[in-house]
mmCIF file of C-alpha atoms and ligand atoms in Angstrom:
data_model
loop_
_atom_site.group_PDB
_atom_site.id
_atom_site.type_symbol
_atom_site.label_atom_id
_atom_site.label_comp_id
_atom_site.label_asym_id
_atom_site.label_seq_id
_atom_site.Cartn_x
_atom_site.Cartn_y
_atom_site.Cartn_z
ATOM 1 C CA ALA B 1 24.816 38.129 -35.997
ATOM 2 C CA LYS B 2 23.847 41.332 -34.241
ATOM 3 C CA THR B 3 22.950 44.409 -36.207
ATOM 4 C CA ALA B 4 24.908 47.589 -35.676
ATOM 5 C CA HIS B 5 21.969 48.913 -33.768
ATOM 6 C CA GLU B 6 21.884 45.938 -31.425
ATOM 7 C CA ARG B 7 25.606 46.283 -30.814
ATOM 8 C CA MET B 8 25.086 49.945 -29.891
ATOM 9 C CA VAL B 9 22.344 49.034 -27.454
ATOM 10 C CA CYS B 10 24.652 46.449 -25.885
ATOM 11 C CA PHE B 11 27.430 48.994 -25.611
ATOM 12 C CA TYR B 12 25.193 51.494 -23.861
ATOM 13 C CA ASP B 13 23.882 48.777 -21.538
ATOM 14 C CA GLU B 14 27.419 47.870 -20.606
ATOM 15 C CA LYS B 15 28.407 51.481 -20.016
ATOM 16 C CA LEU B 16 25.332 52.045 -17.918
ATOM 17 C CA HIS B 17 25.986 48.863 -15.999
ATOM 18 C CA GLU B 18 29.579 49.938 -15.335
ATOM 19 C CA LYS B 19 28.389 53.303 -14.104
ATOM 20 C CA ILE B 20 25.875 51.727 -11.756
ATOM 21 C CA LEU B 21 28.530 49.364 -10.361
ATOM 22 C CA PHE B 22 30.946 52.268 -9.918
ATOM 23 C CA GLU B 23 28.346 54.320 -8.089
ATOM 24 C CA LYS B 24 27.302 51.396 -5.898
ATOM 25 C CA ASP B 25 30.938 50.827 -4.976
ATOM 26 C CA MET B 26 31.483 54.507 -4.148
ATOM 27 C CA GLU B 27 28.309 54.543 -2.069
ATOM 28 C CA SER B 28 29.319 51.441 -0.163
ATOM 29 C CA HIS B 29 32.476 53.226 1.068
ATOM 30 C CA MET B 30 31.381 56.813 1.612
ATOM 31 C CA VAL B 31 29.941 56.591 5.125
ATOM 32 C CA SER B 32 32.808 54.564 6.571
ATOM 33 C CA SER B 33 35.314 56.815 4.806
ATOM 34 C CA LEU B 34 33.819 59.829 6.548
ATOM 35 C CA GLU B 35 34.179 58.088 9.914
ATOM 36 C CA LYS B 36 37.744 56.997 9.168
ATOM 37 C CA ASN B 37 38.863 60.473 8.053
ATOM 38 C CA GLU B 38 39.506 59.285 4.522
ATOM 39 C CA PHE B 39 38.124 62.572 3.246
ATOM 40 C CA VAL B 40 40.987 65.036 3.446
ATOM 41 C CA ILE B 41 41.095 68.788 3.195
ATOM 42 C CA TYR B 42 43.594 70.608 1.015
ATOM 43 C CA LEU B 43 44.057 74.360 1.139
ATOM 44 C CA GLN B 44 44.768 76.561 -1.852
ATOM 45 C CA PRO B 45 46.210 79.934 -0.848
ATOM 46 C CA LYS B 46 44.821 83.191 -2.195
ATOM 47 C CA TYR B 47 47.347 85.958 -2.744
ATOM 48 C CA GLY B 48 47.117 89.728 -2.760
ATOM 49 C CA LEU B 49 48.006 91.014 -6.217
ATOM 50 C CA VAL B 50 49.921 94.036 -4.972
ATOM 51 C CA ASP B 51 51.944 92.592 -2.077
ATOM 52 C CA ARG B 52 51.798 88.946 -3.262
ATOM 53 C CA LYS B 53 51.165 87.812 0.306
ATOM 54 C CA ILE B 54 48.735 85.138 1.439
ATOM 55 C CA ALA B 55 45.380 86.739 2.180
ATOM 56 C CA GLY B 56 43.247 83.641 2.615
ATOM 57 C CA ALA B 57 42.665 80.074 1.505
ATOM 58 C CA GLU B 58 40.018 77.842 -0.023
ATOM 59 C CA ALA B 59 39.301 74.404 1.437
ATOM 60 C CA LEU B 60 39.058 71.734 -1.286
ATOM 61 C CA VAL B 61 38.102 68.183 -0.416
ATOM 62 C CA ARG B 62 39.871 65.005 -1.617
ATOM 63 C CA TRP B 63 39.000 61.372 -1.027
ATOM 64 C CA ASN B 64 41.713 58.977 0.040
ATOM 65 C CA HIS B 65 39.646 56.065 -1.237
ATOM 66 C CA PRO B 66 40.411 52.613 0.245
ATOM 67 C CA THR B 67 40.643 50.887 -3.163
ATOM 68 C CA ARG B 68 40.604 53.577 -5.848
ATOM 69 C CA GLY B 69 43.423 55.814 -4.635
ATOM 70 C CA PHE B 70 43.418 59.572 -4.195
ATOM 71 C CA LEU B 71 40.315 61.065 -5.826
ATOM 72 C CA GLY B 72 39.520 64.674 -6.682
ATOM 73 C CA PRO B 73 36.089 66.218 -6.076
ATOM 74 C CA ASN B 74 35.041 65.905 -9.716
ATOM 75 C CA ASP B 75 35.109 62.094 -9.257
ATOM 76 C CA PHE B 76 32.587 61.986 -6.424
ATOM 77 C CA ILE B 77 30.743 65.280 -5.900
ATOM 78 C CA PRO B 78 28.258 64.763 -8.767
ATOM 79 C CA LEU B 79 27.234 61.416 -7.220
ATOM 80 C CA PHE B 80 27.065 62.879 -3.708
ATOM 81 C CA GLU B 81 24.836 65.678 -4.967
ATOM 82 C CA LYS B 82 22.535 63.044 -6.446
ATOM 83 C CA ASN B 83 22.323 60.912 -3.286
ATOM 84 C CA HIS B 84 22.540 63.930 -0.944
ATOM 85 C CA PHE B 85 25.603 62.663 0.912
ATOM 86 C CA ILE B 86 27.062 66.065 -0.012
ATOM 87 C CA LEU B 87 25.001 67.527 2.832
ATOM 88 C CA GLU B 88 27.106 65.574 5.308
ATOM 89 C CA LEU B 89 30.389 65.950 3.473
ATOM 90 C CA ASP B 90 30.177 69.749 3.240
ATOM 91 C CA PHE B 91 29.515 69.989 6.964
ATOM 92 C CA PHE B 92 32.406 67.643 7.632
ATOM 93 C CA VAL B 93 34.659 70.014 5.647
ATOM 94 C CA PHE B 94 33.214 73.053 7.404
ATOM 95 C CA GLU B 95 33.651 71.533 10.865
ATOM 96 C CA SER B 96 37.232 70.475 10.057
ATOM 97 C CA VAL B 97 37.971 74.054 8.989
ATOM 98 C CA CYS B 98 36.433 75.391 12.227
ATOM 99 C CA ARG B 99 38.574 72.995 14.248
ATOM 100 C CA MET B 100 41.667 74.060 12.296
ATOM 101 C CA LEU B 101 40.950 77.785 12.830
ATOM 102 C CA ARG B 102 40.428 77.107 16.554
ATOM 103 C CA ARG B 103 43.806 75.391 16.680
ATOM 104 C CA TRP B 104 45.517 78.279 14.812
ATOM 105 C CA MET B 105 44.096 80.706 17.367
ATOM 106 C CA ASP B 106 45.005 78.510 20.350
ATOM 107 C CA GLU B 107 48.567 78.000 19.094
ATOM 108 C CA GLY B 108 49.016 81.710 18.377
ATOM 109 C CA ARG B 109 49.501 81.098 14.667
ATOM 110 C CA PRO B 110 48.711 83.665 11.990
ATOM 111 C CA VAL B 111 45.071 83.349 10.892
ATOM 112 C CA VAL B 112 43.607 84.063 7.462
ATOM 113 C CA PRO B 113 39.986 83.620 6.381
ATOM 114 C CA VAL B 114 39.170 80.225 4.873
ATOM 115 C CA ALA B 115 36.549 79.653 2.179
ATOM 116 C CA VAL B 116 34.340 76.561 2.213
ATOM 117 C CA ASN B 117 32.288 75.343 -0.757
ATOM 118 C CA PHE B 118 28.634 74.464 -0.291
ATOM 119 C CA SER B 119 26.562 72.596 -2.827
ATOM 120 C CA ARG B 120 23.294 74.043 -4.059
ATOM 121 C CA VAL B 121 21.602 71.057 -2.399
ATOM 122 C CA HIS B 122 21.884 72.926 0.940
ATOM 123 C CA LEU B 123 19.620 75.645 -0.399
ATOM 124 C CA LEU B 124 16.737 73.173 -0.247
ATOM 125 C CA THR B 125 17.187 72.314 3.451
ATOM 126 C CA ASN B 126 15.611 74.165 6.378
ATOM 127 C CA ASP B 127 18.459 74.377 8.829
ATOM 128 C CA PHE B 128 21.527 75.313 6.776
ATOM 129 C CA VAL B 129 22.005 78.665 8.530
ATOM 130 C CA GLU B 130 21.370 77.249 12.012
ATOM 131 C CA GLN B 131 23.847 74.419 11.459
ATOM 132 C CA LEU B 132 26.595 76.818 10.397
ATOM 133 C CA ILE B 133 25.934 79.077 13.382
ATOM 134 C CA ALA B 134 25.932 76.103 15.766
ATOM 135 C CA LEU B 135 29.382 75.072 14.534
ATOM 136 C CA VAL B 136 31.028 78.503 14.806
ATOM 137 C CA ASP B 137 29.535 78.739 18.298
ATOM 138 C CA LYS B 138 30.839 75.307 19.222
ATOM 139 C CA TYR B 139 34.405 76.212 18.207
ATOM 140 C CA GLN B 140 34.130 79.895 19.140
ATOM 141 C CA ILE B 141 35.224 81.138 15.718
ATOM 142 C CA PRO B 142 34.584 84.741 14.644
ATOM 143 C CA PRO B 143 32.316 84.184 11.598
ATOM 144 C CA HIS B 144 34.329 86.641 9.497
ATOM 145 C CA TYR B 145 37.105 84.006 9.359
ATOM 146 C CA LEU B 146 34.763 81.922 7.205
ATOM 147 C CA GLU B 147 33.761 82.529 3.614
ATOM 148 C CA ILE B 148 30.704 80.676 2.367
ATOM 149 C CA GLU B 149 31.097 79.886 -1.337
ATOM 150 C CA LEU B 150 28.067 79.178 -3.469
ATOM 151 C CA THR B 151 28.314 79.082 -7.228
ATOM 152 C CA GLU B 152 26.641 81.687 -9.339
ATOM 153 C CA SER B 153 24.387 79.006 -10.827
ATOM 154 C CA ALA B 154 23.346 77.840 -7.335
ATOM 155 C CA TYR B 155 22.388 81.383 -6.353
ATOM 156 C CA ILE B 156 20.420 81.809 -9.549
ATOM 157 C CA SER B 157 18.688 78.411 -9.549
ATOM 158 C CA ARG B 158 17.287 78.960 -6.053
ATOM 159 C CA PHE B 159 17.246 82.694 -6.006
ATOM 160 C CA HIS B 160 14.637 83.303 -3.326
ATOM 161 C CA ASN B 161 16.115 80.778 -0.865
ATOM 162 C CA ALA B 162 19.647 81.868 -1.655
ATOM 163 C CA LEU B 163 18.817 85.508 -1.020
ATOM 164 C CA GLN B 164 17.326 84.801 2.405
ATOM 165 C CA ILE B 165 20.139 82.468 3.393
ATOM 166 C CA ALA B 166 22.805 84.934 2.278
ATOM 167 C CA GLN B 167 21.119 87.738 4.191
ATOM 168 C CA ARG B 168 20.954 85.742 7.404
ATOM 169 C CA LEU B 169 24.501 84.416 7.179
ATOM 170 C CA ARG B 170 25.868 87.835 6.419
ATOM 171 C CA GLN B 171 23.927 89.371 9.287
ATOM 172 C CA HIS B 172 25.616 86.842 11.517
ATOM 173 C CA GLY B 173 29.040 87.963 10.249
ATOM 174 C CA PHE B 174 29.958 85.285 7.720
ATOM 175 C CA LEU B 175 31.503 86.430 4.446
ATOM 176 C CA MET B 176 29.438 85.511 1.393
ATOM 177 C CA ALA B 177 31.132 84.634 -1.882
ATOM 178 C CA MET B 178 29.802 84.012 -5.363
ATOM 179 C CA ASP B 179 31.889 81.321 -7.040
ATOM 180 C CA ASP B 180 32.400 80.687 -10.763
ATOM 181 C CA PHE B 181 31.097 84.125 -11.747
ATOM 182 C CA GLY B 182 31.007 84.360 -15.509
ATOM 183 C CA ALA B 183 30.931 80.613 -16.138
ATOM 184 C CA GLY B 184 27.287 80.437 -17.148
ATOM 185 C CA TYR B 185 24.666 82.944 -18.116
ATOM 186 C CA SER B 186 25.674 85.610 -15.680
ATOM 187 C CA SER B 187 23.057 87.909 -14.435
ATOM 188 C CA LEU B 188 24.059 91.369 -13.352
ATOM 189 C CA ASN B 189 20.721 91.427 -11.621
ATOM 190 C CA SER B 190 21.990 88.876 -9.110
ATOM 191 C CA LEU B 191 24.842 91.238 -8.232
ATOM 192 C CA LYS B 192 22.298 93.946 -7.606
ATOM 193 C CA SER B 193 20.109 91.913 -5.248
ATOM 194 C CA LEU B 194 22.398 89.505 -3.389
ATOM 195 C CA PRO B 195 24.258 90.603 -0.263
ATOM 196 C CA LEU B 196 27.787 89.525 -1.195
ATOM 197 C CA ASP B 197 31.312 90.234 0.024
ATOM 198 C CA ILE B 198 33.405 88.386 -2.531
ATOM 199 C CA LEU B 199 33.157 87.767 -6.248
ATOM 200 C CA LYS B 200 35.228 84.931 -7.707
ATOM 201 C CA LEU B 201 35.842 85.237 -11.427
ATOM 202 C CA ASP B 202 35.656 81.837 -13.070
ATOM 203 C CA LYS B 203 38.909 80.320 -14.274
ATOM 204 C CA ASN B 204 37.600 80.133 -17.820
ATOM 205 C CA PHE B 205 37.639 83.904 -18.008
ATOM 206 C CA PHE B 206 41.270 83.430 -18.871
ATOM 207 C CA GLN B 207 42.574 81.502 -21.789
ATOM 208 C CA GLU B 208 46.250 80.942 -22.370
ATOM 209 C CA LYS B 209 46.493 83.559 -25.044
ATOM 210 C CA GLU B 210 46.343 87.246 -24.284
ATOM 211 C CA PRO B 211 42.810 88.637 -24.186
ATOM 212 C CA THR B 212 41.426 90.326 -27.273
ATOM 213 C CA PRO B 213 40.680 94.071 -26.936
ATOM 214 C CA LYS B 214 37.012 93.204 -26.340
ATOM 215 C CA GLU B 215 37.825 90.624 -23.667
ATOM 216 C CA THR B 216 40.117 93.141 -21.996
ATOM 217 C CA ILE B 217 37.310 95.697 -21.867
ATOM 218 C CA ILE B 218 34.893 93.149 -20.429
ATOM 219 C CA ILE B 219 37.199 91.913 -17.668
ATOM 220 C CA GLU B 220 38.361 95.403 -16.800
ATOM 221 C CA ASN B 221 34.812 96.625 -16.439
ATOM 222 C CA ILE B 222 33.517 93.616 -14.537
ATOM 223 C CA VAL B 223 36.273 94.161 -11.985
ATOM 224 C CA ARG B 224 35.474 97.864 -11.829
ATOM 225 C CA LEU B 225 31.747 97.201 -11.447
ATOM 226 C CA ALA B 226 32.346 94.670 -8.671
ATOM 227 C CA LYS B 227 34.689 97.022 -6.821
ATOM 228 C CA GLN B 228 32.211 99.864 -7.041
ATOM 229 C CA LEU B 229 29.707 97.499 -5.442
ATOM 230 C CA ASN B 230 32.264 97.039 -2.632
ATOM 231 C CA LEU B 231 33.054 93.445 -3.495
ATOM 232 C CA CYS B 232 36.444 91.855 -3.055
ATOM 233 C CA VAL B 233 37.372 90.410 -6.457
ATOM 234 C CA VAL B 234 39.241 87.104 -6.619
ATOM 235 C CA SER B 235 40.482 85.695 -9.899
ATOM 236 C CA GLU B 236 40.697 81.904 -10.082
ATOM 237 C CA GLY B 237 42.842 79.623 -12.180
ATOM 238 C CA VAL B 238 45.674 82.087 -12.718
ATOM 239 C CA GLU B 239 48.507 80.100 -14.288
ATOM 240 C CA LEU B 240 50.619 82.637 -16.158
ATOM 241 C CA GLU B 241 52.572 85.689 -15.093
ATOM 242 C CA TRP B 242 51.004 87.966 -17.720
ATOM 243 C CA GLN B 243 47.572 87.098 -16.349
ATOM 244 C CA ALA B 244 48.608 88.202 -12.868
ATOM 245 C CA GLU B 245 50.086 91.415 -14.234
ATOM 246 C CA PHE B 246 46.978 92.128 -16.272
ATOM 247 C CA LEU B 247 44.713 91.460 -13.262
ATOM 248 C CA CYS B 248 46.874 93.738 -11.140
ATOM 249 C CA SER B 249 46.605 96.475 -13.778
ATOM 250 C CA VAL B 250 42.788 96.302 -13.716
ATOM 251 C CA ASP B 251 42.785 96.462 -9.899
ATOM 252 C CA CYS B 252 41.645 92.918 -9.098
ATOM 253 C CA ASP B 253 42.233 92.227 -5.383
ATOM 254 C CA LEU B 254 43.251 88.591 -5.011
ATOM 255 C CA VAL B 255 44.403 85.678 -7.149
ATOM 256 C CA GLN B 256 44.235 81.961 -6.726
ATOM 257 C CA GLY B 257 45.969 79.659 -9.163
ATOM 258 C CA TYR B 258 48.816 77.320 -10.014
ATOM 259 C CA LEU B 259 51.106 80.306 -10.754
ATOM 260 C CA PHE B 260 51.174 80.963 -7.005
ATOM 261 C CA SER B 261 50.281 77.602 -5.484
ATOM 262 C CA ARG B 262 48.323 74.414 -6.070
ATOM 263 C CA PRO B 263 45.996 73.164 -3.346
ATOM 264 C CA ILE B 264 48.307 71.791 -0.622
ATOM 265 C CA PRO B 265 47.975 69.752 2.588
ATOM 266 C CA VAL B 266 47.090 71.718 5.723
ATOM 267 C CA THR B 267 50.514 71.225 7.351
ATOM 268 C CA THR B 268 52.280 72.566 4.252
ATOM 269 C CA PHE B 269 49.952 75.573 4.193
ATOM 270 C CA GLU B 270 50.683 76.270 7.854
ATOM 271 C CA LYS B 271 54.435 76.258 7.190
ATOM 272 C CA ILE B 272 54.122 78.691 4.279
ATOM 273 C CA LEU B 273 51.853 80.953 6.294
ATOM 274 C CA MET B 274 54.357 81.010 9.181
ATOM 275 C CA GLU B 275 57.231 81.937 6.847
ATOM 276 C CA HIS B 276 55.038 84.632 5.312
ATOM 277 C CA ALA B 277 54.260 86.089 8.707
ATOM 278 C CA GLN B 278 57.950 86.479 9.646
ATOM 279 C CA PRO B 279 59.004 90.157 9.708
HETATM 280 P P1 LIG H 301 36.037 75.403 -7.476
HETATM 281 O O1 LIG H 301 35.302 75.732 -6.217
HETATM 282 O O2 LIG H 301 35.869 76.314 -8.630
HETATM 283 O O3 LIG H 301 37.568 75.258 -7.032
HETATM 284 C C1 LIG H 301 38.647 75.598 -7.848
HETATM 285 C C2 LIG H 301 39.173 74.404 -8.608
HETATM 286 O O4 LIG H 301 40.130 74.860 -9.553
HETATM 287 C C3 LIG H 301 39.884 73.378 -7.736
HETATM 288 O O5 LIG H 301 39.700 72.094 -8.313
HETATM 289 C C4 LIG H 301 41.345 73.832 -7.882
HETATM 290 O O6 LIG H 301 42.272 72.796 -7.607
HETATM 291 C C5 LIG H 301 41.369 74.209 -9.339
HETATM 292 N N1 LIG H 301 42.443 75.164 -9.648
HETATM 293 C C6 LIG H 301 43.037 76.047 -8.825
HETATM 294 N N2 LIG H 301 43.973 76.781 -9.472
HETATM 295 C C7 LIG H 301 43.960 76.359 -10.758
HETATM 296 C C8 LIG H 301 44.728 76.716 -11.934
HETATM 297 O O7 LIG H 301 45.592 77.612 -11.933
HETATM 298 N N3 LIG H 301 44.435 76.053 -13.084
HETATM 299 C C9 LIG H 301 43.472 75.069 -13.127
HETATM 300 N N4 LIG H 301 43.276 74.463 -14.296
HETATM 301 N N5 LIG H 301 42.760 74.696 -12.038
HETATM 302 C C10 LIG H 301 42.991 75.331 -10.857
HETATM 303 P P2 LIG H 301 39.309 70.825 -7.441
HETATM 304 O O8 LIG H 301 39.999 70.844 -6.117
HETATM 305 O O9 LIG H 301 39.470 69.628 -8.318
HETATM 306 O O10 LIG H 301 37.760 71.070 -7.161
HETATM 307 C C11 LIG H 301 36.833 71.045 -8.214
HETATM 308 C C12 LIG H 301 35.490 71.542 -7.746
HETATM 309 O O11 LIG H 301 34.918 70.648 -6.800
HETATM 310 C C13 LIG H 301 35.533 72.888 -7.033
HETATM 311 O O12 LIG H 301 35.603 73.919 -7.979
HETATM 312 C C14 LIG H 301 34.226 72.858 -6.281
HETATM 313 O O13 LIG H 301 33.155 73.231 -7.113
HETATM 314 C C15 LIG H 301 34.089 71.395 -5.931
HETATM 315 N N6 LIG H 301 34.498 71.174 -4.529
HETATM 316 C C16 LIG H 301 35.734 71.021 -3.993
HETATM 317 N N7 LIG H 301 35.659 70.830 -2.659
HETATM 318 C C17 LIG H 301 34.340 70.880 -2.333
HETATM 319 C C18 LIG H 301 33.598 70.751 -1.099
HETATM 320 O O14 LIG H 301 34.143 70.568 0.017
HETATM 321 N N8 LIG H 301 32.238 70.848 -1.180
HETATM 322 C C19 LIG H 301 31.594 71.055 -2.377
HETATM 323 N N9 LIG H 301 30.248 71.135 -2.352
HETATM 324 N N10 LIG H 301 32.256 71.192 -3.530
HETATM 325 C C20 LIG H 301 33.612 71.106 -3.522
HETATM 326 CA CA1 LIG H 302 35.056 77.356 -4.866
HETATM 327 CA CA1 LIG H 303 35.354 78.458 -8.784
HETATM 328 CA CA1 LIG H 304 33.892 75.202 -10.351
#
């Protein structure tokens, strides 16, 4: 009979084996899925806290997988960051957003800025900035319709590259956002040095219960600090009415969260935006 230790080793082997098979299967579909438009963009609206009107959106990718169903980014982005397919996928999302903005302009629809997420992997490439500029040129999009979201930890892990990239993109007119602020070991130093337009407070800033007096002071003052630095402050993951009211009372600009809307298909977003724009 096997010892407990041997059984453990077997168990880990099996788990590892399963993971390898899963990853191989995902990798065998990813390229064809990109060609067949099986990666789909959802938009989550951002709302103004005072007027509660749509002020923008964030593009969030989903995978309509041929055998595994509808997958969220947490199921495939870690793998794509490992095998670098994320470089292609992020540009696919960005180009789809450019095409969509072009169509909104051509059809005379209301236009709001759209945020696109970029993995830290891009910070190691040479032509990230040039590729983004080439695409806005191709579709003739004013760069200020596009927000480039990098997480706080991406900015910090590649600080020198990130600083140069942010400077060049911003010079070109793109809006630069820091995502997930407050999720890790935040550095106020990064706020001092990076040329940013938007600060997105991480969703974990808010628990379900009301903030303690200390938490209230911290959030209030982070918002104040960011606003004094001329940043637009967006709070993510807002699910409850009291959170929205609290954020409004501390002068946060925008909110994004299930309280207002989940991420929705592009056509649904367009309908809501049209209704919003009616006088
Ligand atoms: P993120 O950039 O922080 O995006 C916000 C996530 O929070 C989204 O999850 C959104 O659906 C979710 N969310 C929004 N409101 C609420 C709320 O009120 N409560 C809760 N609990 N969650 C809320 P999603 O779509 O599953 O995306 C997860 C992450 O995957 C994103 O986090 C982002 O880091 C990454 N991601 C998504 N699309 C892309 C992409 O095109 N490229 C890259 N590189 N990463 C992406
Ligand atoms: Ca984001
Ligand atoms: Ca975030
Ligand atoms: Ca996140």
